[in-house]
mmCIF file of C-alpha atoms in Angstrom:
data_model
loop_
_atom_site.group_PDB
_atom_site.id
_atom_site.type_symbol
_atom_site.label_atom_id
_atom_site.label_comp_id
_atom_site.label_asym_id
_atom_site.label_seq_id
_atom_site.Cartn_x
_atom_site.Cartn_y
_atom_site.Cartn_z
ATOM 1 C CA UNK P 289 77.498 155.574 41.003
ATOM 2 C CA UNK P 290 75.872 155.562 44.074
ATOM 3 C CA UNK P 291 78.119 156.526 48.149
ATOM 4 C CA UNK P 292 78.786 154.076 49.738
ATOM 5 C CA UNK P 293 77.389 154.609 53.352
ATOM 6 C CA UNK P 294 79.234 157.394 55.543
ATOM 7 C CA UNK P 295 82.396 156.472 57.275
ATOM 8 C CA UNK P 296 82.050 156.798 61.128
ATOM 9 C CA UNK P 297 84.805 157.831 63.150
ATOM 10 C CA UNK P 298 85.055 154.865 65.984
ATOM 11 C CA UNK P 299 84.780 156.656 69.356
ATOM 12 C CA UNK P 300 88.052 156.908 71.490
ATOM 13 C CA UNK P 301 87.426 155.959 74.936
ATOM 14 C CA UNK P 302 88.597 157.871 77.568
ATOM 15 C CA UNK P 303 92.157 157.085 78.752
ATOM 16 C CA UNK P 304 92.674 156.460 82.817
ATOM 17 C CA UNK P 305 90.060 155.092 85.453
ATOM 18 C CA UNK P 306 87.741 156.364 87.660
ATOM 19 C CA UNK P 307 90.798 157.442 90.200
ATOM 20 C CA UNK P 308 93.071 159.244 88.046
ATOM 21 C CA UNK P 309 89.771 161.458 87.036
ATOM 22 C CA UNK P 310 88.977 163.089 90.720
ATOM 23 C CA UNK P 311 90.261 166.380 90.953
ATOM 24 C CA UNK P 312 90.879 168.247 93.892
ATOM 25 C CA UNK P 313 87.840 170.022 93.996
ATOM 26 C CA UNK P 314 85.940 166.283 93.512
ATOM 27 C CA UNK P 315 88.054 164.559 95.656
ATOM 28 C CA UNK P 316 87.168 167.077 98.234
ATOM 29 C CA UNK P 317 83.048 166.936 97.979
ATOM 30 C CA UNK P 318 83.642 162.892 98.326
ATOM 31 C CA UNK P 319 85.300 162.586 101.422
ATOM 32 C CA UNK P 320 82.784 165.719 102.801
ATOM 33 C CA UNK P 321 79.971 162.868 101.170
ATOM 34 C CA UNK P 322 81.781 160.051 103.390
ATOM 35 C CA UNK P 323 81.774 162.489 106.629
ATOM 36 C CA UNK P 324 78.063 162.811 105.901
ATOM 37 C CA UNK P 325 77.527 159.711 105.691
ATOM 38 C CA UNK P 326 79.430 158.850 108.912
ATOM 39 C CA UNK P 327 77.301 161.579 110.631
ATOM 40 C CA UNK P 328 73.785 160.452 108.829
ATOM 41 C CA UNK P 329 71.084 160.873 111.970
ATOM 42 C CA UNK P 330 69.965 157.230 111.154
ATOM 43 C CA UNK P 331 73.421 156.320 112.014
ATOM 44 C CA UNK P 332 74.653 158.221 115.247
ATOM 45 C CA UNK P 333 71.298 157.340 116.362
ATOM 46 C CA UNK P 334 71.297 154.236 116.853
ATOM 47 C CA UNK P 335 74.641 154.604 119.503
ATOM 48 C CA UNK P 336 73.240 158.305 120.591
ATOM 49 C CA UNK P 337 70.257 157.022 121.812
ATOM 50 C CA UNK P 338 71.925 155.326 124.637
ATOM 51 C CA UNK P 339 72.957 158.400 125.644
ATOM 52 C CA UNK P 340 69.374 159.254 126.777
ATOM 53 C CA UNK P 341 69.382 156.499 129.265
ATOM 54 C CA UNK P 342 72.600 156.978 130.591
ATOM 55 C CA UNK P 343 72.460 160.797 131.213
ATOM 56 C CA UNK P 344 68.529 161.248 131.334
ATOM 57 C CA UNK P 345 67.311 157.644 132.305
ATOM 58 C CA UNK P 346 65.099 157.608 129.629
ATOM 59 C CA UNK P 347 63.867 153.867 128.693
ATOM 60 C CA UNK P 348 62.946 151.866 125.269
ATOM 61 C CA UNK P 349 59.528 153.577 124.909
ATOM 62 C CA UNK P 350 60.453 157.122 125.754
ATOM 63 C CA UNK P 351 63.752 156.856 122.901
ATOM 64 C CA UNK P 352 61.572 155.422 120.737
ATOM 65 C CA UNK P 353 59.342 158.430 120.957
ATOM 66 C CA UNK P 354 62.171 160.750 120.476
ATOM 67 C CA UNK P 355 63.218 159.160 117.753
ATOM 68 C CA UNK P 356 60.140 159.652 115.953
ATOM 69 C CA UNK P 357 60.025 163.005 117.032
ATOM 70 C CA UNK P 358 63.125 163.990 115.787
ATOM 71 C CA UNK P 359 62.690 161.868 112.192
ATOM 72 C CA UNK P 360 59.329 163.901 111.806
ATOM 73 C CA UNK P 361 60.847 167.318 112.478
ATOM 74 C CA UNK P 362 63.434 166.569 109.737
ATOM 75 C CA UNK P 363 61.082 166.217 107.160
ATOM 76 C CA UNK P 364 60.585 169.867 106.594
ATOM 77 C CA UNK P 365 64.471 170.761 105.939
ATOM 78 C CA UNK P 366 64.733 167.980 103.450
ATOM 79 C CA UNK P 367 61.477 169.156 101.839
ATOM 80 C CA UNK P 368 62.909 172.512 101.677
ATOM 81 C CA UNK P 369 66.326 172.073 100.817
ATOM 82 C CA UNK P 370 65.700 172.312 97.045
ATOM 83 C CA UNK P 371 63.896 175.358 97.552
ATOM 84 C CA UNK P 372 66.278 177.021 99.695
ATOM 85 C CA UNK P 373 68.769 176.062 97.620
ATOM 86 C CA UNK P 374 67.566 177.790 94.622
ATOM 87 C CA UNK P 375 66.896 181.125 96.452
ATOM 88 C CA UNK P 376 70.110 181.485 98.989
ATOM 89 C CA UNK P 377 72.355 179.532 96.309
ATOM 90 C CA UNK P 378 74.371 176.093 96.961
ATOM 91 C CA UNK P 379 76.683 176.883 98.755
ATOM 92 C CA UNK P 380 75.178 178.982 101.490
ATOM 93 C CA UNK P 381 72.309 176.435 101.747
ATOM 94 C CA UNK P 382 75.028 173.644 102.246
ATOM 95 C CA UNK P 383 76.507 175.747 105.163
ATOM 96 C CA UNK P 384 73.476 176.542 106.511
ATOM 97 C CA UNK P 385 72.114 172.681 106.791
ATOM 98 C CA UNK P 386 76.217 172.117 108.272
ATOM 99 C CA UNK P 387 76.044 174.506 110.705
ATOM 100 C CA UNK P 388 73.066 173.038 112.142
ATOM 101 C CA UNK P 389 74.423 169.623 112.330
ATOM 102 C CA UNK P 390 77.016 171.135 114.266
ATOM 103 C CA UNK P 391 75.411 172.998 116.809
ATOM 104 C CA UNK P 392 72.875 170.251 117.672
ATOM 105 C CA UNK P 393 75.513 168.189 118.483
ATOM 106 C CA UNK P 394 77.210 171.103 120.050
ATOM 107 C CA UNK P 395 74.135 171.579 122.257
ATOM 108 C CA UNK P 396 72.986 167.984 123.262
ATOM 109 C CA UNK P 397 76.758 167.808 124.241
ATOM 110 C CA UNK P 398 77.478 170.659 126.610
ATOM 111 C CA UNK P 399 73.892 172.501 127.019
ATOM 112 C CA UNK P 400 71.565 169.471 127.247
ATOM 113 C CA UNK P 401 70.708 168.662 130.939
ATOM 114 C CA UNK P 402 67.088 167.973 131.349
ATOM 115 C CA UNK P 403 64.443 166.052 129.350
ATOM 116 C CA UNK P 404 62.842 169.344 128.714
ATOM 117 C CA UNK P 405 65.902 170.601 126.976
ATOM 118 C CA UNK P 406 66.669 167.183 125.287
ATOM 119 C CA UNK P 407 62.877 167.578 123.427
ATOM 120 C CA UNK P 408 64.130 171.095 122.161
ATOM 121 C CA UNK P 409 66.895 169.351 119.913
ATOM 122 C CA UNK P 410 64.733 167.976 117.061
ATOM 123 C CA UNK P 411 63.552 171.527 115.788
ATOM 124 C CA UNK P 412 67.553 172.264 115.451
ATOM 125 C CA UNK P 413 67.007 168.969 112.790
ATOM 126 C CA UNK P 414 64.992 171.047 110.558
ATOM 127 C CA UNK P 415 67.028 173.219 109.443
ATOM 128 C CA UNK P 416 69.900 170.251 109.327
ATOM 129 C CA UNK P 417 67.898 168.589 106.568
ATOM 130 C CA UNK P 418 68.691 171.485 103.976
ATOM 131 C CA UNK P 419 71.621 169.939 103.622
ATOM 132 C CA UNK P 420 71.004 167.199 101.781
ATOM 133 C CA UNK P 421 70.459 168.525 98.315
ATOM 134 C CA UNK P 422 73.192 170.778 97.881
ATOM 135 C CA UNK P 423 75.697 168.405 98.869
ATOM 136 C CA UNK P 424 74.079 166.260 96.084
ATOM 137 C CA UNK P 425 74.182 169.006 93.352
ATOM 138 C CA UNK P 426 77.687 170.002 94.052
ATOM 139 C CA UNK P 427 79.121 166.515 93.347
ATOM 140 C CA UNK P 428 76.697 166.007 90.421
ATOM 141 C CA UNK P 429 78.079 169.368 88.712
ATOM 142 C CA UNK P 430 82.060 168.418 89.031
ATOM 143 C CA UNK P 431 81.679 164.489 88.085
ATOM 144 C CA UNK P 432 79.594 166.471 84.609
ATOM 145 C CA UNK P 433 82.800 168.747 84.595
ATOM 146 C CA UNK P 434 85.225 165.768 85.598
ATOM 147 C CA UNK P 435 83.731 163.667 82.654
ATOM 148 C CA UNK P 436 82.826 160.605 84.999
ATOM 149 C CA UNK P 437 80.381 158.758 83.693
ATOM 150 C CA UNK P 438 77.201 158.511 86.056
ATOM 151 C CA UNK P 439 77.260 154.783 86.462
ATOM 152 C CA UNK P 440 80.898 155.114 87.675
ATOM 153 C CA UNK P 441 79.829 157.474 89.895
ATOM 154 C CA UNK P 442 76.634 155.848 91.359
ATOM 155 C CA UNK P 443 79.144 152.880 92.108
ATOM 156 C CA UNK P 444 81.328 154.754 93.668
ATOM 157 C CA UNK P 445 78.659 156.572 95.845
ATOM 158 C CA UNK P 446 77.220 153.072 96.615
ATOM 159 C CA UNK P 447 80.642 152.106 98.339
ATOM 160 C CA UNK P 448 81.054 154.722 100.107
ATOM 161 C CA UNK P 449 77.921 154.947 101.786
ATOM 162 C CA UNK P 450 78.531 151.070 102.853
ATOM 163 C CA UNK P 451 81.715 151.682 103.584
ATOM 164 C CA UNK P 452 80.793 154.909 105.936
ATOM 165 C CA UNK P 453 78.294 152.205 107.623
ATOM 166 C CA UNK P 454 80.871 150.050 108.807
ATOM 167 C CA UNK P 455 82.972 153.080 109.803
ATOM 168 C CA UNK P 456 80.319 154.543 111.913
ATOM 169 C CA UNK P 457 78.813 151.300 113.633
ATOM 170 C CA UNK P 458 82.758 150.742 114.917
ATOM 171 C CA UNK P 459 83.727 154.452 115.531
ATOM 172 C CA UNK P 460 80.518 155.516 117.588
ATOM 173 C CA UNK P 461 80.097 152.385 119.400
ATOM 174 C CA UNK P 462 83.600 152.600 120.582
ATOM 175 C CA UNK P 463 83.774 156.406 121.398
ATOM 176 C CA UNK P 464 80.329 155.772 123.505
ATOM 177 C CA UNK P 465 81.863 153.173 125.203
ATOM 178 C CA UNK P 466 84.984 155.415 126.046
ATOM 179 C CA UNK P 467 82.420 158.975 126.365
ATOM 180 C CA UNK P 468 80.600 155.889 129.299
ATOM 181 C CA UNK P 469 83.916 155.097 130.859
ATOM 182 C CA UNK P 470 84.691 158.742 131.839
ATOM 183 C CA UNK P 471 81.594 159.001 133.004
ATOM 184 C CA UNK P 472 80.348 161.631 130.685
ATOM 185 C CA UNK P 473 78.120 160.078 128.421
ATOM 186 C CA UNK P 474 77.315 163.274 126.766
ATOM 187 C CA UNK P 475 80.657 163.967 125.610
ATOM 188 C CA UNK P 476 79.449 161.528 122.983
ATOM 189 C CA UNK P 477 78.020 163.631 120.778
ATOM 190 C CA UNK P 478 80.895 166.427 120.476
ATOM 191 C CA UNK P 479 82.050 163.176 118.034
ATOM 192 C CA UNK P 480 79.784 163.772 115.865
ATOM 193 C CA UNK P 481 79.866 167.429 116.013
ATOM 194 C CA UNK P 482 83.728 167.378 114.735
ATOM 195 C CA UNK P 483 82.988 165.111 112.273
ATOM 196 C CA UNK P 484 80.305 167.711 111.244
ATOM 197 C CA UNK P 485 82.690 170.357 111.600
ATOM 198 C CA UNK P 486 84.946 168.693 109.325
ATOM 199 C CA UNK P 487 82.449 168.345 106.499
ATOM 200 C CA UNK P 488 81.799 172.502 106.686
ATOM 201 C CA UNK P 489 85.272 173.091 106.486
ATOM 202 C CA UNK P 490 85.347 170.817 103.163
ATOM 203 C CA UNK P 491 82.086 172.079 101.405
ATOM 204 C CA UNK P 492 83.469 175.309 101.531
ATOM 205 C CA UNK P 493 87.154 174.116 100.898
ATOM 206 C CA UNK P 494 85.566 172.636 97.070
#
């Protein structure tokens, strides 16, 4: 008499959602993801830039010019990162790209006085782009480790980035604004720099 076809076991799906699966260690890499989001150049730029006309009197065309000075030094750190990654290890790369963020705000905030000085920044960005992949391979190992399903993930990625966007458009323009009031326009960017600060102290918390 012939079998009847195998019997498959009907897969159990995993009990709890998305929140009751972050861990510590998760939970810690997503809110250092939010800070970098918050702190993305693209971002801070857009209130930072003011900053050159009130403290240098730079105008449209000479920001502009910056700007692209500053996107095109980047390039080379976020070209690198995977590299550097893979030969100083995650961790120590992640740091590394951190530190940077920090002192360049750091720097344009106390140090920067002159245009000459101001032009010096960007080559501070290079090494501030090897940040980008670790960050990104630390949260893809614990969600594997976690169990989250990518797709969850992704989603969850998506919203914070949009969410950091609204954060960041009302946090900087407001703290400019205050930074204007004082009279120190530069003190804007020791804003960034803590919220930098903040995402070191969680990369190497997880």
């Amino acid at each position: 008499e012939a079998e009847g076809p195998a019997q498959v076991a009907p897969e159990i799906p995993r009990q709890g959602g998305l929140l009751w699966r972050i861990t510590p260690g998760l939970g810690a890499l997503l809110v250092a993801q939010l800070l970098a989001f918050v702190s993305e150049p693209i971002l801070v730029s857009r209130i930072g830039s003011l900053v050159l006309t009130e403290s240098l009197g730079w105008g449209t065309a000479a920001r502009g010019r910056y700007a692209a000075l500053e996107a095109l030094c980047s390039i080379p750190g976020m070209f690198a990162s995977g590299h550097v990654q893979k030969t100083l290890g995650t961790a120590p790369t992640l740091m590394l790209g951190s530190v940077a963020a920090l002192a360049q705000h750091l720097l344009c905030g106390w140090w920067v006085k002159e245009s000459w000085q101001q032009c010096l920044m960007p080559l501070v960005a290079m090494l501030r782009g090897l940040g980008v992949a670790p960050l990104g391979a630390l949260l893809q190992w614990v969600v594997e480790d976690a169990g989250i399903p990518q797709a969850e993930f992704s989603g969850l990625r998506s919203a914070l980035q949009s969410f950091a966007a609204l954060v960041a458009t009302i946090l900087w323009s407001r703290w400019f604004s205050h930074c204007v009031h004082i009279g120190k326009p530069r003190r804007f960017h020791l804003g960034p720099a803590a919220v930098a600060g903040a995402e070191l102290a969680l990369g190497c918390a997880a």
